[in-house]
Coordinates of C-alpha atoms in Angstrom, one line a residue:
F1 CA -3.0 -18.7 7.2
P2 CA -1.1 -15.4 7.6
V3 CA -1.6 -12.6 5.1
T4 CA 1.5 -11.3 3.3
I5 CA 2.0 -8.1 1.4
K6 CA 4.7 -7.7 -1.3
L7 CA 6.8 -4.9 0.2
K8 CA 10.1 -4.6 -1.6
T9 CA 12.9 -6.4 -3.3
E10 CA 16.4 -7.2 -1.9
D11 CA 19.2 -8.9 -3.8
N12 CA 16.8 -9.6 -6.7
Q13 CA 14.3 -11.4 -4.4
V14 CA 10.8 -10.2 -3.4
V15 CA 10.6 -9.5 0.4
F16 CA 7.1 -10.0 1.9
Y17 CA 5.8 -8.3 4.9
Q18 CA 3.8 -10.7 7.1
I19 CA 0.7 -9.5 8.9
E20 CA -0.7 -11.4 11.8
P21 CA -3.4 -14.1 10.9
L22 CA -6.1 -11.4 10.7
Y23 CA -7.7 -9.6 7.8
A24 CA -5.6 -6.9 6.3
Q25 CA -8.8 -4.9 5.6
Q26 CA -12.3 -5.3 7.0
V27 CA -15.3 -3.6 5.4
T28 CA -18.8 -3.6 6.7
S29 CA -21.4 -1.9 4.5
G30 CA -25.1 -1.2 4.5
S31 CA -27.2 0.8 2.0
L32 CA -30.7 1.8 1.1
K33 CA -31.8 3.1 -2.3
L34 CA -35.2 4.5 -3.3
S35 CA -36.1 4.9 -7.0
K36 CA -39.0 6.9 -8.4
K37 CA -40.0 6.1 -12.0
L38 CA -40.8 9.3 -13.9
S39 CA -41.6 7.3 -17.1
Y40 CA -40.9 3.9 -18.4
E41 CA -37.2 4.8 -19.2
N42 CA -36.5 7.7 -16.8
S43 CA -36.1 7.6 -13.0
I44 CA -34.6 9.4 -10.1
E45 CA -32.6 7.6 -7.4
I46 CA -31.9 8.7 -3.8
G47 CA -29.7 6.5 -1.6
N48 CA -27.8 6.4 1.6
S49 CA -24.9 4.0 2.4
I50 CA -22.7 3.6 5.5
D51 CA -19.4 1.9 5.2
F52 CA -17.1 1.0 8.1
Y53 CA -13.5 0.4 7.2
R54 CA -10.8 -1.1 9.4
I55 CA -7.3 -2.0 8.4
D56 CA -4.7 -4.0 10.4
P57 CA -2.3 -1.7 12.3
S58 CA 0.5 -3.3 10.3
V59 CA -1.1 -2.0 7.1
Y60 CA -1.6 1.4 8.7
Y61 CA 2.1 1.7 9.6
Q62 CA 3.0 1.0 5.9
N63 CA 0.6 3.6 4.5
R64 CA -0.7 6.1 7.1
D65 CA -2.8 7.9 4.5
Y66 CA -4.8 4.7 3.5
L67 CA -7.8 5.8 5.5
G68 CA -6.7 9.4 6.0
G69 CA -4.6 9.1 9.2
D70 CA -6.3 6.3 11.2
N71 CA -6.8 2.6 10.9
E72 CA -10.6 3.0 11.2
L73 CA -12.9 5.1 9.1
T74 CA -16.7 5.6 8.8
M75 CA -18.0 6.8 5.5
N76 CA -21.6 8.0 5.2
T77 CA -22.7 8.7 1.6
I78 CA -25.9 10.3 0.4
N79 CA -26.5 9.9 -3.4
I80 CA -28.9 11.7 -5.7
G81 CA -29.0 10.6 -9.4
Y82 CA -30.9 10.5 -12.7
V83 CA -31.2 7.3 -14.7
Y84 CA -32.2 6.8 -18.3
D85 CA -32.5 3.1 -19.2
S86 CA -33.8 1.8 -22.5
R87 CA -32.0 -1.6 -22.5
N88 CA -33.9 -4.6 -23.6
Q89 CA -32.8 -6.6 -20.5
K90 CA -31.2 -5.5 -17.2
H91 CA -28.5 -8.1 -16.8
Y92 CA -27.4 -9.2 -20.3
P93 CA -28.7 -6.5 -22.7
T94 CA -28.2 -6.8 -26.5
A95 CA -29.8 -3.4 -27.4
G96 CA -30.6 -0.1 -25.9
N97 CA -28.9 2.6 -23.8
E98 CA -28.2 3.3 -20.1
F99 CA -27.2 6.8 -18.9
K100 CA -26.6 7.7 -15.2
L101 CA -25.7 11.1 -13.8
G102 CA -25.5 11.9 -10.2
I103 CA -23.8 13.4 -7.2
D104 CA -22.6 11.8 -3.9
F105 CA -22.0 13.6 -0.7
Q106 CA -19.6 11.6 1.5
Q107 CA -19.1 12.4 5.2
L108 CA -15.9 10.9 6.6
S109 CA -15.1 10.5 10.2
S110 CA -12.5 8.7 12.3
R111 CA -11.0 9.0 15.7
N112 CA -7.9 10.9 14.7
T113 CA -9.2 13.3 12.0
D114 CA -11.8 16.0 11.8
L115 CA -15.1 15.4 10.1
R116 CA -14.6 15.9 6.3
L117 CA -17.0 16.2 3.4
V118 CA -16.2 15.0 -0.1
E119 CA -18.5 15.6 -3.1
I120 CA -18.4 13.3 -6.1
I121 CA -20.0 13.9 -9.5
Y122 CA -20.3 10.8 -11.7
L123 CA -21.4 9.9 -15.2
K124 CA -22.0 6.5 -16.7
L125 CA -23.0 5.8 -20.3
R126 CA -23.5 2.4 -21.9
K127 CA -24.7 1.6 -25.4
F128 CA -25.7 -1.9 -26.7
K129 CA -26.2 -2.7 -30.4
E130 CA -27.4 -5.9 -31.9
I131 CA -25.2 -6.7 -35.0
L132 CA -26.7 -10.1 -36.0
P133 CA -29.4 -12.2 -34.2
K134 CA -26.8 -13.9 -32.0
I135 CA -24.1 -11.2 -32.0
S136 CA -24.2 -7.9 -30.2
M137 CA -21.7 -5.2 -29.2
G138 CA -21.5 -3.0 -26.1
F139 CA -19.8 0.3 -25.5
S140 CA -19.2 1.9 -22.1
F141 CA -17.9 5.2 -20.8
S142 CA -17.7 6.1 -17.1
G143 CA -16.1 8.9 -15.2
Q144 CA -16.2 10.7 -11.8
Y145 CA -14.7 13.8 -10.3
K146 CA -14.1 14.1 -6.5
F147 CA -13.9 17.5 -4.7
G148 CA -12.0 17.8 -1.4
K149 CA -9.1 16.2 0.3
L150 CA -9.0 12.5 -0.6
N151 CA -7.3 9.7 1.3
Y152 CA -5.9 6.7 -0.6
L153 CA -9.1 4.7 -0.2
Q154 CA -11.1 7.4 -2.1
N155 CA -8.3 7.8 -4.6
R156 CA -8.4 4.2 -6.0
Q157 CA -8.6 3.8 -9.7
L158 CA -11.8 2.6 -11.3
G159 CA -12.4 -1.1 -10.9
Y160 CA -10.7 -1.7 -7.6
N161 CA -13.6 -0.7 -5.3
S162 CA -13.3 -2.2 -1.8
D163 CA -12.0 -5.6 -2.9
Y164 CA -8.2 -5.0 -3.0
I165 CA -5.6 -3.5 -0.7
R166 CA -3.3 -1.5 -2.9
G167 CA -0.9 1.3 -2.4
Y168 CA 2.3 -0.6 -1.6
E169 CA 3.8 -0.1 -5.1
Q170 CA 5.9 2.7 -3.7
Y171 CA 7.7 0.2 -1.5
V172 CA 8.6 -2.2 -4.3
S173 CA 11.8 -1.5 -6.2
L174 CA 12.4 -3.2 -9.5
P175 CA 15.9 -4.5 -10.3

């Protein structure tokens, strides 16, 4: 079925922009991560990931800055990080802490733009506390700061990752 994007409103009705029966965004990713335990709770991680992004030309014409001036982008990321993890379980913890601090170096390349480098510093802190035998509480704090010229893809808010095409809000007018 054709993909549609909410584009704007006219006469109090939403007007959709129809894209050919293709994917609006295609993402192909691969990654490798190595972890070295310094102690039971402390470790160092080094990783590399390569992501290939392609958006339909119809999407590109609506937001030329989505991938930084092209409808295809290659993003090569090298990551170095420190992890402290004292959680009692990895997937569903009820007690303990997790702390991550690291830096990413992203190399961006496409056909129409020069090679660019973006540095990212990130922090993640999670705390889990058991209140009663069957009741626990979790707290989380995350943040990141990116250096360099960012395209829309890198400027997404936390939580959207690569799963959503956004950025068309500027084309929607409310009555």
